[in-house]
Coordinates of C-alpha atoms and ligand atoms in Angstrom, one line a residue:
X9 CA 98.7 66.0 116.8
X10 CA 97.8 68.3 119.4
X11 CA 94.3 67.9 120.9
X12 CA 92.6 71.8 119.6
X13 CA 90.3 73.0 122.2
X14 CA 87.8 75.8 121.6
X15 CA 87.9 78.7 123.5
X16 CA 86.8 82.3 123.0
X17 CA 89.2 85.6 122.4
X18 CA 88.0 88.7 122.7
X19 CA 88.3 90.9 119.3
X20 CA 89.2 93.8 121.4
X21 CA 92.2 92.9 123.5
X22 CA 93.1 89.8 123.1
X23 CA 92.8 88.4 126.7
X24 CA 91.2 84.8 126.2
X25 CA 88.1 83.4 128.1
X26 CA 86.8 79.4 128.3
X27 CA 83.7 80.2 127.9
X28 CA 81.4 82.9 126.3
X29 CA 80.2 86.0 127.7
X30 CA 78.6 89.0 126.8
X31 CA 80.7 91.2 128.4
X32 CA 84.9 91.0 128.4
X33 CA 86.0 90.8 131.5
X34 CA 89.6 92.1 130.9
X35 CA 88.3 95.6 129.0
X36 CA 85.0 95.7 129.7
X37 CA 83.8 95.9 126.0
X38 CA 80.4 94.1 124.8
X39 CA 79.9 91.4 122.1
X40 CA 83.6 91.2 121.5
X41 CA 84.0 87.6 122.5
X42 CA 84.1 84.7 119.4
X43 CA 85.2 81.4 119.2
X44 CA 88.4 80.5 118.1
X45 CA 90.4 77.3 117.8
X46 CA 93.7 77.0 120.2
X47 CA 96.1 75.5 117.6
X48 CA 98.5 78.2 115.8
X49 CA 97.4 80.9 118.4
X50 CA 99.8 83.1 119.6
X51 CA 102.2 81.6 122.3
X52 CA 101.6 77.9 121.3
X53 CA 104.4 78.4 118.8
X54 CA 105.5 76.7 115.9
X55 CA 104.3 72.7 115.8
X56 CA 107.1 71.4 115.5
X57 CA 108.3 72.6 118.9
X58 CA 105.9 71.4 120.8
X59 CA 107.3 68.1 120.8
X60 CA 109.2 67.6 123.5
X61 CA 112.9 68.6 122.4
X62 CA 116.3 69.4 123.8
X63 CA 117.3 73.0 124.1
X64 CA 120.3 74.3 122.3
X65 CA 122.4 77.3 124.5
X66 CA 123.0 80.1 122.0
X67 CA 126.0 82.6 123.1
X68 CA 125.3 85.0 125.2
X69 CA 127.3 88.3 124.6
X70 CA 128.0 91.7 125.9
X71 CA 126.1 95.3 125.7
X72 CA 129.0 96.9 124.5
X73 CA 130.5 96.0 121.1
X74 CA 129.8 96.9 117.4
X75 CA 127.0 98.6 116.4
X76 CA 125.7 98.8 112.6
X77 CA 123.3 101.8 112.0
X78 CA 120.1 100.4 110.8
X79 CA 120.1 100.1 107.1
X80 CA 117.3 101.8 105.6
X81 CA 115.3 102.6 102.3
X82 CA 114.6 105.6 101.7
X83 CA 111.4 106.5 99.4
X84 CA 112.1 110.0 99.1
X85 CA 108.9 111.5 100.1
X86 CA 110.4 113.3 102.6
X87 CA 107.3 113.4 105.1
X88 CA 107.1 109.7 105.0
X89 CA 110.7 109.1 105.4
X90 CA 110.7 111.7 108.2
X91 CA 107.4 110.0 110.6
X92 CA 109.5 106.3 109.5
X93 CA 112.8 108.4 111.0
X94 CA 114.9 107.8 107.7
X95 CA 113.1 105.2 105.2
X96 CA 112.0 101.5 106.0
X97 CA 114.5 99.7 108.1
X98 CA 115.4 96.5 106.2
X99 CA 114.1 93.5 108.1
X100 CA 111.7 95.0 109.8
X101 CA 108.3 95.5 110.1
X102 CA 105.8 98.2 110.2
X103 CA 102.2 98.5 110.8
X104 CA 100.1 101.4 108.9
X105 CA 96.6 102.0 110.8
X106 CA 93.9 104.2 109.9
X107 CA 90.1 104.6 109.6
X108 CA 88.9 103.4 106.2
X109 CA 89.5 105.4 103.0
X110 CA 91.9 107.9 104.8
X111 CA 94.2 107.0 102.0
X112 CA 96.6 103.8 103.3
X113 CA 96.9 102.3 100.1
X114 CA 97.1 106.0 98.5
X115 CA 100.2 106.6 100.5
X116 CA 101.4 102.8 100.0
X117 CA 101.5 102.8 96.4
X118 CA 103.0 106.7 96.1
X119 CA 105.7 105.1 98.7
X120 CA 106.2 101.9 96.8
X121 CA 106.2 103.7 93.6
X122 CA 109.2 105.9 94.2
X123 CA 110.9 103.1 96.1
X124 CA 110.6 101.0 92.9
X125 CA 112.4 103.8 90.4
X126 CA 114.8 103.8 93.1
X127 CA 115.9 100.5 92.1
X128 CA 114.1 99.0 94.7
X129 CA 112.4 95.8 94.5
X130 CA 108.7 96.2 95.5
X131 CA 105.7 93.6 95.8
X132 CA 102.2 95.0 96.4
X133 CA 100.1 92.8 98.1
X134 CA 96.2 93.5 98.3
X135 CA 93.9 91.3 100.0
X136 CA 90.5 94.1 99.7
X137 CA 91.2 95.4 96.0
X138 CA 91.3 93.7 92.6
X139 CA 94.4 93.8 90.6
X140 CA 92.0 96.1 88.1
X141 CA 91.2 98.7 90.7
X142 CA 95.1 98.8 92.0
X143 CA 96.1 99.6 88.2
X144 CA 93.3 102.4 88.3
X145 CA 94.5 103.8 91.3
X146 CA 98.1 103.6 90.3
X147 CA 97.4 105.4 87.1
X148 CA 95.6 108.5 88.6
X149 CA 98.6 108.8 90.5
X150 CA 101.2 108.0 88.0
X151 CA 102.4 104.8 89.3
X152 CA 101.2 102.8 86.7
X153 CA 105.0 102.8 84.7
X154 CA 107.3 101.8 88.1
X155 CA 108.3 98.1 88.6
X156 CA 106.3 97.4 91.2
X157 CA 104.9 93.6 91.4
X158 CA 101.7 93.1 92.4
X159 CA 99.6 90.3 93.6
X160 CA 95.7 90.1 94.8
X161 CA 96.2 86.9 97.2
X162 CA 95.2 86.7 101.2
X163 CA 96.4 83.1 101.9
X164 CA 99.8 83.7 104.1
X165 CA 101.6 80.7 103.0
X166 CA 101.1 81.6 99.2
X167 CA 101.9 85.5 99.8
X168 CA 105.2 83.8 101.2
X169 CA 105.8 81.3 98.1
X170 CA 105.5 84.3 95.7
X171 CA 108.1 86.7 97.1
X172 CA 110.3 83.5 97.8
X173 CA 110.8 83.3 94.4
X174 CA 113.4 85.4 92.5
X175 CA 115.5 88.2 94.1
X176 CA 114.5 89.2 97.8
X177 CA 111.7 92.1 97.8
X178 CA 113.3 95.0 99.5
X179 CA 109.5 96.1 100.7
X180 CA 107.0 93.8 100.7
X181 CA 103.3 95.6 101.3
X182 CA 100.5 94.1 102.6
X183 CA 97.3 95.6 102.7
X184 CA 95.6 94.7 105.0
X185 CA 96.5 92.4 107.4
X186 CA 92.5 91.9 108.3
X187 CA 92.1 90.3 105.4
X188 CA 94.7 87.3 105.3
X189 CA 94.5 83.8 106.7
X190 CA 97.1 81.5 107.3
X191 CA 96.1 77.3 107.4
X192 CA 97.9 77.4 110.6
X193 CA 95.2 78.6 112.2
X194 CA 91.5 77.4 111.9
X195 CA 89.8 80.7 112.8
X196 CA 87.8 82.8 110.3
X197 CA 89.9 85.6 108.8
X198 CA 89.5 89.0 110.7
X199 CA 89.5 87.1 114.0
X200 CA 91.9 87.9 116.4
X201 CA 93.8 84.4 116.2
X202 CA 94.3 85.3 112.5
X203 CA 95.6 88.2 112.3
X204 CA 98.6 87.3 115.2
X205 CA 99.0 83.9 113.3
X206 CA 99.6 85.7 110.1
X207 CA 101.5 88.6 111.4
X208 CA 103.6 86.5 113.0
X209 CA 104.5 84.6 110.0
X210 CA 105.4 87.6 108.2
X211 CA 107.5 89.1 110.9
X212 CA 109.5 86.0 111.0
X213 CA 109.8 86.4 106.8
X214 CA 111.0 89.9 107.6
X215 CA 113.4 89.1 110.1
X216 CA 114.5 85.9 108.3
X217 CA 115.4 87.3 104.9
X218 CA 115.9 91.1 105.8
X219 CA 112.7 92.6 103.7
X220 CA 111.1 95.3 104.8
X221 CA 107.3 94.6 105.6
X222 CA 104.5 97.3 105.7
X223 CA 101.4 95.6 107.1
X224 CA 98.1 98.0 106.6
X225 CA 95.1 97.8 109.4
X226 CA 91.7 99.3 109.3
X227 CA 90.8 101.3 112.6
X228 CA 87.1 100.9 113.4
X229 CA 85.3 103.1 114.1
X230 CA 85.4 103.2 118.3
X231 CA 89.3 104.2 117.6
X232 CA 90.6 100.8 118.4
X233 CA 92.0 98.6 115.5
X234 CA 90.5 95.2 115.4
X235 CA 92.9 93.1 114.6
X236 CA 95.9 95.4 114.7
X237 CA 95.8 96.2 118.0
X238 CA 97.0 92.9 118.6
X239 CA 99.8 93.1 116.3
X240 CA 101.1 96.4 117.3
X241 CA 103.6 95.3 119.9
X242 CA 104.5 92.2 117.7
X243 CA 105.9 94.7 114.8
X244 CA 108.9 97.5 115.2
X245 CA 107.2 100.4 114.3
X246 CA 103.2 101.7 114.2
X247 CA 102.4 104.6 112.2
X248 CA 98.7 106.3 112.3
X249 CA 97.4 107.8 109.0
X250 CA 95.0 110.1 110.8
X251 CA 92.4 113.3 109.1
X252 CA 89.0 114.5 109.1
X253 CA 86.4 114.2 107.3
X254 CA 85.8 117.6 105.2
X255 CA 89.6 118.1 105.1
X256 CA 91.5 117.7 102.8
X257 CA 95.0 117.1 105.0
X258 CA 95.9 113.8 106.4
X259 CA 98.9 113.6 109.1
X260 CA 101.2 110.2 109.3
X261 CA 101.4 110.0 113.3
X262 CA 104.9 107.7 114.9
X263 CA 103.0 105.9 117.6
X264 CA 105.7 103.3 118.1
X265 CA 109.2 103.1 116.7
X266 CA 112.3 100.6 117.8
X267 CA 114.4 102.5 115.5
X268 CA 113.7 106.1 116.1
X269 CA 111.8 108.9 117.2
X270 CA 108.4 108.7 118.0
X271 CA 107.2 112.0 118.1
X272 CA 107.3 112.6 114.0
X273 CA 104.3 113.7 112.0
X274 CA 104.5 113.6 108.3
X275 CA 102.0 116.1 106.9
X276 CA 99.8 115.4 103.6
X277 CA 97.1 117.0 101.6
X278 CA 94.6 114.7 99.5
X279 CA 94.7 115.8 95.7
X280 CA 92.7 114.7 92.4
X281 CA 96.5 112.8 91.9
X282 CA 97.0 111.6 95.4
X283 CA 98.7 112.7 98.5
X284 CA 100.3 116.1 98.0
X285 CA 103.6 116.8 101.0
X286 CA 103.3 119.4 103.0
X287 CA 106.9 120.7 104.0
X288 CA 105.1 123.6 106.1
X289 CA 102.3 122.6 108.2
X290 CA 101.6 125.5 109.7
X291 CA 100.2 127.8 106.8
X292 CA 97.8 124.9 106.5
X293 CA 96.2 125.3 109.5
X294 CA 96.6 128.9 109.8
X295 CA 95.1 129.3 106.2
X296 CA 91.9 129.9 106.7
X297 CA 92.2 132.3 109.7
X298 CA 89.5 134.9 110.4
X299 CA 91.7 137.1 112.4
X300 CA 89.4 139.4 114.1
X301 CA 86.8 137.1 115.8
X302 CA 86.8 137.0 119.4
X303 CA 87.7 133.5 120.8
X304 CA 90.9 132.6 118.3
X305 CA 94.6 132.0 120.0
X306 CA 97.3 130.9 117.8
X307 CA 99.3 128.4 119.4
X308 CA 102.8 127.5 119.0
X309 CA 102.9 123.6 119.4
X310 CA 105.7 121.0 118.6
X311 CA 105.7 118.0 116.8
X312 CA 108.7 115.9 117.4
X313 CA 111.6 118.3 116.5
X314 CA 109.3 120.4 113.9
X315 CA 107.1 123.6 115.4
X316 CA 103.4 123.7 114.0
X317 CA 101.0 126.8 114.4
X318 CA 97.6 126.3 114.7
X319 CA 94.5 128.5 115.8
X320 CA 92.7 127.3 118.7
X321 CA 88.9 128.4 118.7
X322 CA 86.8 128.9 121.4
X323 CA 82.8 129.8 121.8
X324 CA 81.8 130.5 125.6
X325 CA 77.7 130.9 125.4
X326 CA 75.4 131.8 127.7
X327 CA 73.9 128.5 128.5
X328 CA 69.9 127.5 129.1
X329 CA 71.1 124.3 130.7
X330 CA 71.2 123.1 134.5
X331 CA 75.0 121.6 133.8
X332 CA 76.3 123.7 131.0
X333 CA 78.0 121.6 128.4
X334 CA 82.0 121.6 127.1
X335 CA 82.4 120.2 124.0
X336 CA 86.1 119.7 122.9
X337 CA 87.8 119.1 119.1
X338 CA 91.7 118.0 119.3
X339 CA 92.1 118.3 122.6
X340 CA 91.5 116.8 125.8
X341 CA 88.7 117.5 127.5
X342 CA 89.6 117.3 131.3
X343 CA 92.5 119.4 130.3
X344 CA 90.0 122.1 129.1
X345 CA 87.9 121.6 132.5
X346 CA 91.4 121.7 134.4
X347 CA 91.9 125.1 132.5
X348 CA 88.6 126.3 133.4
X349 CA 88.7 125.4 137.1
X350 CA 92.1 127.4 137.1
X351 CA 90.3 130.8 135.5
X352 CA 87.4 129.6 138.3
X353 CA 89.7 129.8 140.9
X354 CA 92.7 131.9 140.5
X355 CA 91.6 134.4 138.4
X356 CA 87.7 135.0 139.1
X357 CA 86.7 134.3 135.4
X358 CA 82.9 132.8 135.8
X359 CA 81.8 129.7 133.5
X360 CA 79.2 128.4 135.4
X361 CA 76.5 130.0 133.1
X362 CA 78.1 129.4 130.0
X363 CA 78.7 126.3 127.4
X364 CA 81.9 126.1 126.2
X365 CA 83.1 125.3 123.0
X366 CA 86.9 124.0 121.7
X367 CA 88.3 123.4 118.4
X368 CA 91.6 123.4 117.4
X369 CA 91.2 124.4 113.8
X370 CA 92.0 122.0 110.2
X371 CA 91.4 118.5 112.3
X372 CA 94.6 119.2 114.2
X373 CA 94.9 117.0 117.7
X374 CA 96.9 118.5 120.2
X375 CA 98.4 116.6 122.8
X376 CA 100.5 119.1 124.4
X377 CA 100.3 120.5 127.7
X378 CA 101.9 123.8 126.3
X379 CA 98.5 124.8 124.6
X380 CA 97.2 125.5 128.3
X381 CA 97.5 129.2 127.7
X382 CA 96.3 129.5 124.0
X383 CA 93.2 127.7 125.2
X384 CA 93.0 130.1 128.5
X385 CA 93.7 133.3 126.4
X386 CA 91.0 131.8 123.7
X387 CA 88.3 131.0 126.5
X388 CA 88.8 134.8 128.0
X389 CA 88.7 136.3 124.7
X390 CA 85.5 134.5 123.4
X391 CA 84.2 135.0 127.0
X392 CA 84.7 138.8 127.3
X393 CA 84.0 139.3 123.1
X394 CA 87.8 141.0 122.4
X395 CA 89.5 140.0 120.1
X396 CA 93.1 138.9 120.9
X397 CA 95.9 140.8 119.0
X398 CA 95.9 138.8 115.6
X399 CA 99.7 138.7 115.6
X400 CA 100.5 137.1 118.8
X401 CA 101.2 133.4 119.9
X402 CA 100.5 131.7 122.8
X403 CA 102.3 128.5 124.3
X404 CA 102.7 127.7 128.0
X405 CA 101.6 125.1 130.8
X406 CA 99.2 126.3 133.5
X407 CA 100.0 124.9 137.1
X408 CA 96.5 123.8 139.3
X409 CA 98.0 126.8 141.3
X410 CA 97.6 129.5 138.5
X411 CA 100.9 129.9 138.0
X412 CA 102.2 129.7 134.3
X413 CA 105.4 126.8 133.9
X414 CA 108.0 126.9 131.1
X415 CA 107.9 124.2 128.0
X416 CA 110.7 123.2 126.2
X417 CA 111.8 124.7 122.7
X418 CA 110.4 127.9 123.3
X419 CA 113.1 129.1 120.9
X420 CA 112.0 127.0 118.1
X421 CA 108.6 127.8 118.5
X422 CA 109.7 131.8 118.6
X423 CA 111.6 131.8 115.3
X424 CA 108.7 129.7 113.6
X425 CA 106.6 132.4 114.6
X426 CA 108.1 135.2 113.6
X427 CA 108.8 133.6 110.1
X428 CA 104.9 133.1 109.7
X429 CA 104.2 137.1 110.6
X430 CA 104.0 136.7 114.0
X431 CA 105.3 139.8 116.0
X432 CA 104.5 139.1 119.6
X433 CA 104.3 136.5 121.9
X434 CA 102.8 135.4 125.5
X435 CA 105.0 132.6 126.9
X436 CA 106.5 131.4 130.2
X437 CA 109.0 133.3 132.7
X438 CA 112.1 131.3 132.6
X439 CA 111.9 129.7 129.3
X440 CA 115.5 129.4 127.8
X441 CA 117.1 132.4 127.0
X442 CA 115.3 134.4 124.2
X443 CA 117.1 136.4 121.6
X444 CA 117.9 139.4 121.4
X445 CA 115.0 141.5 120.2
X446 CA 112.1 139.1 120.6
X447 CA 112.2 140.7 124.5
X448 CA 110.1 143.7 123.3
X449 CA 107.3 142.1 121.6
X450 CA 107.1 138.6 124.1
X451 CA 104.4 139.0 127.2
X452 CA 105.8 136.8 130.2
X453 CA 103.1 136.2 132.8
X454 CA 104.0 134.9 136.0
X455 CA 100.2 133.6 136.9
X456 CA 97.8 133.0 134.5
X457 CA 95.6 136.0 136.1
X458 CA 98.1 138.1 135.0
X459 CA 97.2 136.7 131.3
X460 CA 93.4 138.0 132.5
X461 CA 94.4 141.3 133.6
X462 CA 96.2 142.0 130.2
X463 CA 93.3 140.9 128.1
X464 CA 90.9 142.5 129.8
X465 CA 93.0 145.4 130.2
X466 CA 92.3 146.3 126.3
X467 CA 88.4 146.4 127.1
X468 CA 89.7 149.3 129.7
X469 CA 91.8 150.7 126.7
X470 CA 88.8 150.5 124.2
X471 CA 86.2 152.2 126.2
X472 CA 88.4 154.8 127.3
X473 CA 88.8 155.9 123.9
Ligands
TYD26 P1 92.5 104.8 100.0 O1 93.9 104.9 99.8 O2 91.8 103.7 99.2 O3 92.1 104.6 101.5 P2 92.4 103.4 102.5 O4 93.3 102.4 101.8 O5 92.9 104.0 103.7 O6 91.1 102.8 102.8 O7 91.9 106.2 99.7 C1 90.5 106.3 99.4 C2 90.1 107.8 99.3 O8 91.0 108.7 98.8 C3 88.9 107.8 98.4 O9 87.8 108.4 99.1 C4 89.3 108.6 97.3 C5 90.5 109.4 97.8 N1 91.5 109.7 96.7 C6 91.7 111.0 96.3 O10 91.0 111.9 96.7 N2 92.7 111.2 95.3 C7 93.4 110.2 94.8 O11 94.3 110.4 94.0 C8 93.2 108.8 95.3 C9 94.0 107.7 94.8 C10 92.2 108.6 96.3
MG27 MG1 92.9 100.5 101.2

């Protein structure tokens, strides 16, 4: 048998250290390093290969040839089916992440649920709740009369006895991977060696017998995933079950997918009876909209092929502080300091006595450039205390130089608009050719001080009234 030596792997990325320190070297995180046993660790492979052991050539063939489309399973809750690009590829597997009661096993047991009266074989593995508390959960959301098995077991190797036996699982759910342990490795569960060792042995299930796998992982709460992390580039697709406190919406982000688009957001609400779908995002986050305030830009974002609007709030204060501060909610904040350097510079708009405030309304993150000029028209208007017409979106990229650059789907973000109410628009020179019509109403800066001029321009129009 091989000779196991300790050594030490860091919780947070994986690297591995000989001995123990109180720092990781690789990412520079604190206390993350624990002792681990080498044998069944990632890249020492099954046993049985490490005997010494002729290789065996396998064909090599050509990049062109037949191609079968994925097959899938679909579940029919058409927000989860759209951030999984079509329903759980067979023989795959797919990670879940997510903060703690954002509603993982909610969603999982919906999912597996409507997979299972599909005619769907199902096996619900829970390693955190009792069988009793699954059933309680299933019947508030009226799970409790599908077919789905289920099983409260963490030990990898009997998890993989129990679905060997009778007719291959179609889905086989695990929640959570944190909480199983396979004898392969002599680690304590949670630790990093773990988690790979048992993920590993699932993948290969998955791959093997052509079940789908859903593995669940907590996030903590820094934002990384103990434990997951490490699986994520071992699995084929990582999906983020993401929300706020306070709100009641949760979105199912595609970080990573090998068999389609990762740019999807499925969009839920959290009911008495589980996770509601919501087919149109953006009266959610427009719902609670307070029109008149100054400081509130409606933005018209895109996620993946599907436009979202969503108000983007601003408060510029006078500040009492030597470095004023800039506080940002969904969004970046050395984009908002880019932004205000640009208003600095190119357009004479003074922040330098002021805090500044962002938050994209509902828990919404933003990751687009294109919300430059929401954010810029926002900042102005909570800055100079107008209001900003309350029919009017904003979407655009601001250069360093001022000037204002076209974003893609400016068409699709257009016709969203106008089907919400919208009647005007500010947006890029240069953006594909609008339709007929929306010329009228749609404000195309060249510079982002032309943006200024026009907003301040209605303090002009006010007073001369
Ligand atoms: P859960 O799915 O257990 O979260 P996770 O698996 O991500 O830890 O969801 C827990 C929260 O969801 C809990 O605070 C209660 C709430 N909830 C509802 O509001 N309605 C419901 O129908 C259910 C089942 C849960
Ligand atoms: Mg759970």
């Amino acid at each position: 048998m091989a000779k196991s030596r300790i050594q030490f792997i860091c919780q947070n990325c994986g690297s591995v250290h000989t001995r123990w320190a109180g720092k990781c070297d690789a990412c520079g995180e604190w206390n993350t390093l624990v002792e681990e046993g080498t044998s069944g660790g990632i890249g020492s492979g099954p046993s049985s290969l490490r005997t010494s052991r002729k290789g065996r050539p396998v064909a090599l063939t050509s990049l062109a040839g037949e191609i079968e489309d994925a097959p899938r399973i679909a579940s029919g809750i058409s927000e989860l089916d759209r951030a999984t690009g079509g329903g759980f590829v067979r023989g795959s597997a797919l990670l879940v992440g997510g903060d703690p009661g954002i509603g993982k096993s909610t969603l999982l047991t919906q999912a597996a649920a409507a997979l299972a009266r599909r005619g769907n074989r199902i096996v619900y593995v829970s390693g955190e709740e009792a069988v009793a508390q699954i059933r309680l959960r299933a019947q508030r959301l009226g799970a409790a009369d599908s077919t789905v098995e289920l099983a409260a077991e963490t030990n990898v190797e009997d998890i993989l006895a129990t679905i060997a036996d009778g007719r291959r699982p179609d889905l086989v759910i695990i929640d959570s991977i944190q909480t199983l342990w396979t004898d392969a490795a002599d680690s304590a569960p949670g630790t990093v060696t773990q988690v790979r060792a048992a993920a590993q042995a699932l993948i290969r299930y998955a791959k093997s017998t052509g079940a789908a796998i859903v593995l669940v992982g907590h996030v903590t709460k820094e934002g990384q995933i103990a434990g997951p992390r490490v699986v994520e580039h071992m699995v084929d697709a990582v999906l983020y079950f993401e929300g706020e406190g306070g709100h009641h919406h949760r979105i199912l982000r595609t970080v990573k997918n090998r068999f389609g688009p990762t740019d999807e957001i499925g969009v839920f609400e959290m009911s008495d009876k589980g996770l509601r779908e919501v087919s149109n995002p953006s009266e959610l986050f427009l719902g609670e909209r307070h029109a008149a305030a100054p400081g509130a830009a409606v933005f018209a974002g895109m996620e993946g092929t599907r436009p979202v609007l969503v108000e983007i709030q601003s408060l510029v204060a006078p500040t009492s502080l030597g470095t004023p501060r800039r506080a940002v909610v969904g969004w970046d904040s050395p984009r908002l300091a880019m932004v205000l350097a640009v208003l600095e510079a190119h357009c004479g708009v003074r922040f330098g006595q002021h805090d500044v405030y962002l938050n994209v309304a509902g828990g919404y993150r933003i990751a687009e450039p294109a919300a430059d000029l929401a954010v810029a028209a926002a900042l102005v208007s909570s800055l100079t205390g107008l209001a900003l017409p309350a029919d009017c979106v904003y979407f655009g990229e601001i250069s360093l130089s001022g000037a204002i650059r076209p974003v893609a789907h400016a068409q699709q973000r257009l016709k969203e608009a106008e089907k919400l109410g919208f009647g005007q628009a500010v947006l890029p020179r240069g953006s594909e050719e609008l339709g007929s019509g929306n010329d009228s109403r749609a404000f195309q800066p060249a510079t982002l001080a032309d943006l200024v001029v026009r907003i301040a321009g209605s303090l002009r129009r006010d007073t001369d009234d």
